[in-house]
Structures are given as C-alpha cells and as structure tokens.
Tab-separated table of C-alpha atoms and ligand atoms in Angstrom:
chain	number	residue	atom	x	y	z
A	1	MET	CA	82.035	120.641	110.376
A	2	LYS	CA	84.873	121.235	107.941
A	3	LEU	CA	88.083	119.131	108.135
A	4	VAL	CA	91.135	119.739	105.998
A	5	ILE	CA	93.203	116.546	105.566
A	6	ALA	CA	96.816	117.454	106.388
A	7	SER	CA	98.498	114.865	104.139
A	8	ARG	CA	100.467	115.019	100.935
A	9	ASN	CA	99.902	111.332	100.321
A	10	GLN	CA	97.099	111.218	97.751
A	11	HIS	CA	96.331	107.583	98.438
A	12	LYS	CA	95.659	108.317	102.085
A	13	VAL	CA	93.474	111.312	101.157
A	14	THR	CA	91.435	109.093	98.781
A	15	GLU	CA	90.981	106.382	101.404
A	16	ILE	CA	90.014	108.913	104.135
A	17	LYS	CA	87.521	110.666	101.787
A	18	ALA	CA	85.977	107.304	100.729
A	19	ILE	CA	85.533	106.166	104.336
A	20	LEU	CA	84.223	109.453	105.646
A	21	GLY	CA	82.429	110.519	102.483
A	22	LYS	CA	78.999	109.280	103.499
A	23	ILE	CA	78.918	110.994	106.841
A	24	SER	CA	76.542	113.929	106.469
A	25	GLY	CA	77.554	117.029	108.276
A	26	LEU	CA	81.310	116.448	107.702
A	27	GLU	CA	82.974	118.359	104.912
A	28	ILE	CA	86.323	116.766	103.947
A	29	VAL	CA	88.745	118.922	102.007
A	30	SER	CA	92.296	118.098	100.759
A	31	LEU	CA	95.286	120.369	101.202
A	32	ASN	CA	95.212	121.269	97.452
A	33	GLY	CA	95.178	125.009	97.132
A	34	TYR	CA	96.588	125.672	100.555
A	35	ALA	CA	100.280	126.775	100.809
A	36	VAL	CA	101.904	124.806	103.616
A	37	PRO	CA	105.615	124.281	104.064
A	38	GLU	CA	106.912	120.790	104.441
A	39	ILE	CA	106.560	119.574	108.032
A	40	ILE	CA	109.588	117.595	109.321
A	41	GLU	CA	108.448	114.244	110.763
A	42	ASP	CA	111.161	113.906	113.491
A	43	GLN	CA	109.176	112.333	116.299
A	44	GLU	CA	109.722	108.819	117.627
A	45	THR	CA	106.022	107.763	117.548
A	46	PHE	CA	103.142	107.860	115.133
A	47	GLN	CA	101.260	109.875	117.811
A	48	GLY	CA	104.102	112.447	117.969
A	49	ASN	CA	104.327	112.880	114.189
A	50	ALA	CA	100.589	113.004	113.747
A	51	ALA	CA	100.228	115.667	116.451
A	52	LYS	CA	103.008	117.689	114.917
A	53	LYS	CA	101.583	117.531	111.392
A	54	ALA	CA	98.099	118.449	112.597
A	55	LEU	CA	99.020	121.370	114.837
A	56	GLU	CA	101.579	122.974	112.484
A	57	THR	CA	99.231	122.617	109.480
A	58	ALA	CA	96.295	124.027	111.392
A	59	LYS	CA	98.293	127.001	112.413
A	60	HIS	CA	99.514	127.699	108.869
A	61	ILE	CA	96.084	127.534	107.201
A	62	ASN	CA	93.962	128.640	110.179
A	63	GLU	CA	91.539	125.743	109.835
A	64	THR	CA	90.680	122.569	111.712
A	65	VAL	CA	92.678	119.772	110.239
A	66	LEU	CA	92.998	115.961	110.317
A	67	SER	CA	96.427	114.324	110.106
A	68	ASP	CA	97.315	110.702	109.577
A	69	ASP	CA	100.627	109.205	110.578
A	70	SER	CA	100.887	105.563	109.779
A	71	GLY	CA	103.212	102.670	109.045
A	72	LEU	CA	103.989	99.008	109.195
A	73	MET	CA	105.501	97.262	112.224
A	74	VAL	CA	107.134	93.924	111.512
A	75	ASP	CA	107.747	91.711	114.556
A	76	ALA	CA	110.846	89.940	113.215
A	77	LEU	CA	112.364	93.397	112.676
A	78	HIS	CA	111.532	94.507	116.175
A	79	GLY	CA	108.842	96.878	114.968
A	80	ALA	CA	110.681	98.338	111.946
A	81	PRO	CA	110.060	100.143	109.675
A	82	GLY	CA	107.560	101.804	111.997
A	83	VAL	CA	107.723	105.608	111.863
A	84	TYR	CA	110.341	105.266	109.102
A	85	SER	CA	107.883	103.434	106.817
A	86	ALA	CA	107.759	106.136	104.118
A	87	ARG	CA	111.542	106.514	104.104
A	88	TYR	CA	112.594	102.874	104.568
A	89	ALA	CA	114.029	102.582	101.102
A	90	GLY	CA	115.279	106.208	100.859
A	91	ALA	CA	113.451	109.463	100.226
A	92	GLY	CA	110.880	109.227	97.406
A	93	ALA	CA	111.029	105.458	97.129
A	94	THR	CA	108.201	103.751	95.237
A	95	SER	CA	105.884	101.102	96.582
A	96	ARG	CA	107.931	98.485	94.734
A	97	GLN	CA	111.194	99.673	96.241
A	98	LEU	CA	109.700	99.660	99.790
A	99	CYS	CA	108.247	96.142	99.329
A	100	GLU	CA	111.537	94.749	97.786
A	101	LYS	CA	113.547	96.128	100.590
A	102	LEU	CA	111.227	94.539	103.177
A	103	LEU	CA	111.265	91.183	101.403
A	104	ARG	CA	115.052	91.295	101.334
A	105	GLU	CA	115.271	92.006	105.067
A	106	LEU	CA	112.902	89.053	105.747
A	107	LYS	CA	114.581	86.705	103.333
A	108	ASN	CA	115.327	83.858	105.769
A	109	VAL	CA	112.448	84.415	108.118
A	110	PRO	CA	110.010	81.465	108.093
A	111	ALA	CA	106.208	81.993	107.478
A	112	ALA	CA	105.287	81.559	111.103
A	113	ARG	CA	107.503	84.476	112.128
A	114	ARG	CA	106.436	86.906	109.448
A	115	THR	CA	103.749	88.572	111.615
A	116	ALA	CA	103.161	92.343	111.155
A	117	CYS	CA	100.794	95.122	111.995
A	118	PHE	CA	99.676	98.254	110.143
A	119	ALA	CA	98.956	101.189	112.470
A	120	THR	CA	97.379	104.634	111.928
A	121	VAL	CA	97.159	107.491	114.401
A	122	LEU	CA	94.800	110.258	113.461
A	123	VAL	CA	94.914	113.729	115.131
A	124	VAL	CA	92.358	116.510	114.757
A	125	ALA	CA	93.673	119.941	115.716
A	126	ASP	CA	92.670	123.566	115.396
A	127	PRO	CA	95.219	126.395	115.276
A	128	ARG	CA	95.385	126.449	119.082
A	129	LYS	CA	95.361	122.853	120.300
A	130	ILE	CA	94.880	119.148	119.646
A	131	LEU	CA	91.134	118.281	119.795
A	132	HIS	CA	91.062	114.477	119.214
A	133	THR	CA	93.415	111.518	118.777
A	134	ALA	CA	92.370	108.099	117.536
A	135	GLU	CA	94.292	104.855	116.679
A	136	GLY	CA	93.610	101.896	114.478
A	137	LYS	CA	95.562	98.698	113.940
A	138	CYS	CA	95.357	95.737	111.551
A	139	ALA	CA	97.277	92.519	111.928
A	140	GLY	CA	98.610	90.356	109.080
A	141	LEU	CA	101.597	88.470	107.631
A	142	ILE	CA	104.314	89.486	105.233
A	143	THR	CA	104.259	87.484	102.085
A	144	GLU	CA	107.396	86.138	100.220
A	145	ASP	CA	106.557	87.968	97.044
A	146	MET	CA	104.531	90.935	95.908
A	147	ARG	CA	100.893	90.231	95.008
A	148	GLY	CA	98.204	92.570	93.599
A	149	ASN	CA	98.111	95.993	92.004
A	150	ASN	CA	95.686	97.983	94.196
A	151	GLY	CA	96.471	100.283	97.110
A	152	PHE	CA	99.914	101.791	97.872
A	153	GLY	CA	103.041	101.443	100.012
A	154	TYR	CA	103.379	97.995	101.549
A	155	ASP	CA	99.984	96.697	100.396
A	156	PRO	CA	101.378	94.116	97.977
A	157	VAL	CA	103.296	92.333	100.752
A	158	PHE	CA	100.715	92.640	103.506
A	159	TYR	CA	98.587	89.416	103.638
A	160	PHE	CA	95.296	89.788	105.442
A	161	PRO	CA	94.347	86.283	106.826
A	162	PRO	CA	90.527	86.857	107.200
A	163	LEU	CA	90.238	87.532	103.400
A	164	LYS	CA	93.163	85.347	102.402
A	165	LYS	CA	94.549	88.088	100.163
A	166	THR	CA	97.140	90.842	100.271
A	167	PHE	CA	95.790	94.348	100.772
A	168	ALA	CA	96.836	95.055	97.154
A	169	GLU	CA	94.591	92.213	95.966
A	170	LEU	CA	91.587	93.665	97.682
A	171	SER	CA	89.266	96.210	95.930
A	172	PRO	CA	89.431	99.707	97.468
A	173	GLU	CA	86.009	99.032	99.115
A	174	GLU	CA	87.280	95.807	100.723
A	175	LYS	CA	90.456	97.469	101.987
A	176	ASN	CA	88.519	100.420	103.327
A	177	LYS	CA	86.206	98.070	105.194
A	178	HIS	CA	89.077	96.318	107.169
A	179	SER	CA	92.117	98.537	107.234
A	180	HIS	CA	93.923	100.135	110.118
A	181	ARG	CA	92.853	103.524	108.654
A	182	ARG	CA	89.143	102.451	108.728
A	183	ARG	CA	89.468	101.352	112.342
A	184	ALA	CA	91.178	104.627	113.337
A	185	LEU	CA	88.475	106.687	111.529
A	186	GLU	CA	85.738	104.693	113.290
A	187	ASN	CA	87.449	105.480	116.679
A	188	LEU	CA	87.649	109.110	115.662
A	189	LEU	CA	83.998	109.257	114.607
A	190	ILE	CA	82.900	108.081	118.010
A	191	GLN	CA	84.484	111.241	119.364
A	192	LEU	CA	83.335	113.571	116.520
A	193	LYS	CA	79.731	112.467	116.122
A	194	PRO	CA	78.231	114.397	119.039
A	195	LYS	CA	79.699	117.610	117.397
A	196	PHE	CA	78.284	117.354	113.891
A	197	SER	CA	75.030	115.554	114.649
A	198	GLY	CA	73.945	118.189	117.067
A	199	GLY	CA	74.354	115.955	120.126
A	200	HIS	CA	76.064	116.751	123.381
B	329	ITT	P1	101.901	112.466	104.858
B	329	ITT	O1	102.877	112.529	105.980
B	329	ITT	O2	101.921	113.689	104.006
B	329	ITT	O3	100.479	112.136	105.343
B	329	ITT	P2	103.398	110.056	104.045
B	329	ITT	O4	103.244	109.054	102.982
B	329	ITT	O5	104.784	110.646	104.268
B	329	ITT	O6	102.287	111.223	103.856
B	329	ITT	P3	103.614	108.761	106.696
B	329	ITT	O7	104.770	109.643	107.113
B	329	ITT	O8	102.468	108.539	107.657
B	329	ITT	O9	102.869	109.444	105.428
B	329	ITT	O10	104.215	107.417	106.095
B	329	ITT	C1	103.388	106.278	106.124
B	329	ITT	C2	104.022	105.295	105.128
B	329	ITT	O11	103.590	103.995	105.649
B	329	ITT	C3	103.417	105.443	103.749
B	329	ITT	O12	104.174	106.245	102.932
B	329	ITT	C4	103.328	103.976	103.291
B	329	ITT	O13	104.590	103.557	102.773
B	329	ITT	C5	103.064	103.228	104.570
B	329	ITT	N1	101.602	103.001	104.724
B	329	ITT	C6	100.780	103.728	105.548
B	329	ITT	N2	99.530	103.321	105.419
B	329	ITT	C7	99.553	102.329	104.467
B	329	ITT	C8	98.596	101.524	103.858
B	329	ITT	O14	97.293	101.631	104.146
B	329	ITT	N3	98.920	100.607	102.945
B	329	ITT	C9	100.245	100.494	102.639
B	329	ITT	N4	101.280	101.232	103.124
B	329	ITT	C10	100.914	102.147	104.059
C-alpha cells in the first residue's frame, strides 16, 4: 500500500517515516515532486483541518494520502494555541519565536498550572473519500525556559514527566517512542494492518 504524506512540514514527515518505516508492505512517500497548491487550514478542529488537507491533496495528486494536523493545547490558556499552533507567533515563525511567545503568555503561571497536551489527528483519504481517522495525545508541562536542541516547534518548552526531559532534550528515537504522533500512528496502524498484511 502506498501512502503520500500530505505535509509541508519536513520535521513531521521525518517523524512519520521513522515511525512507519519498518512496517513492511507500506510505502511512505513525501509530497516532494507533486505539484499541490497551498491548502487553507480554516477549520476549527484538528480533525477538520486534517480531513481537508487529506481530501484536497488526494484529489490533486490522485493518490491515497496521509495528513497530520497537530498542535499544543495549554490548559491555562483555555486550549490555545490549539489549531493556531503553527501561526501563534505570526506566519513563518521559527520554533524559538513560538516558544518565546508561549513563555511570555505563561509568565506568571505557577508550575502546577502549566499543564499541556500535544495532539495529532491523522486522516487517510483517497480522491473520493476519507478512509481512516486516528488520534494521539501526549500530556506534559510547559517549562519556564527553553531546553534542548532536538525536534521542532514547541519541543523545547514541552516537559515530558515520565522521562524528566523536554521533547527537545530527547533523541529522535525517544521522542518517536512516546509522542502524540507515535500514538496516533499506532491507532492508525490498527485500522490499516488488515489491508496491507493480507488480512480481512
Ligand atoms: P502541514 O500543515 O503542512 O502538515 P504545519 O507545520 O503547518 O504543516 P500544522 O498546521 O498541523 O502543521 O501545525 C502544527 C504546529 O504545531 C507545528 O507547526 C508545530 O509548531 C506544532 N507541533 C505539532 N507537532 C509538534 C511536535 O511533535 N513537536 C513540537 N511542535 C509540534
């Protein structure tokens, strides 16, 4: 089974490929080489945006595609930045700018109230319809400063209590073992497995 990853975020593509890479029978391809116009993410939920990205991309390239819509929800900010995670510090903001903005917004919030959650919704679609949807979440705490150089986006300020490190302090292998994206991909694989392993 061939799946084209409908994402322009190279970090996401690398993580998805690394997690799915060892599954035999699944050919994972990036969007490189396909001409796809920019898809406007104007929905109010991760699910809505993931569905839109998957279906529109599938129609343009006439392939089965996998989309990922994800973000960070901070309890003290009533779930923000949420679906606005990529644009929280303006279009094209760097990881540092996103993290600095979040730390500013949480300046006077005490440690016990800095709870947050990363979420990913994955959608598989062919040019005609949505075939599968899967979700993954990962709970953590927002730090008071940036720590670590790995990962992307909000990883330097997302502290993962089970490993006592921020996601940016984890190796790619460690992050991919525990992340919201890993959990969503596992939920997706439960649905996909019968298709590519010859089951029913
Ligand atoms: P595509 O829509 O092309 O896939 P994007 O980066 O615009 O790329 P989203 O709209 O889903 O993707 O935005 C998600 C943002 O949430 C992303 O840009 C990061 O800032 C943040 N994010 C998502 N997953 C993350 C992760 O694993 N670690 C850190 N930040 C993450």
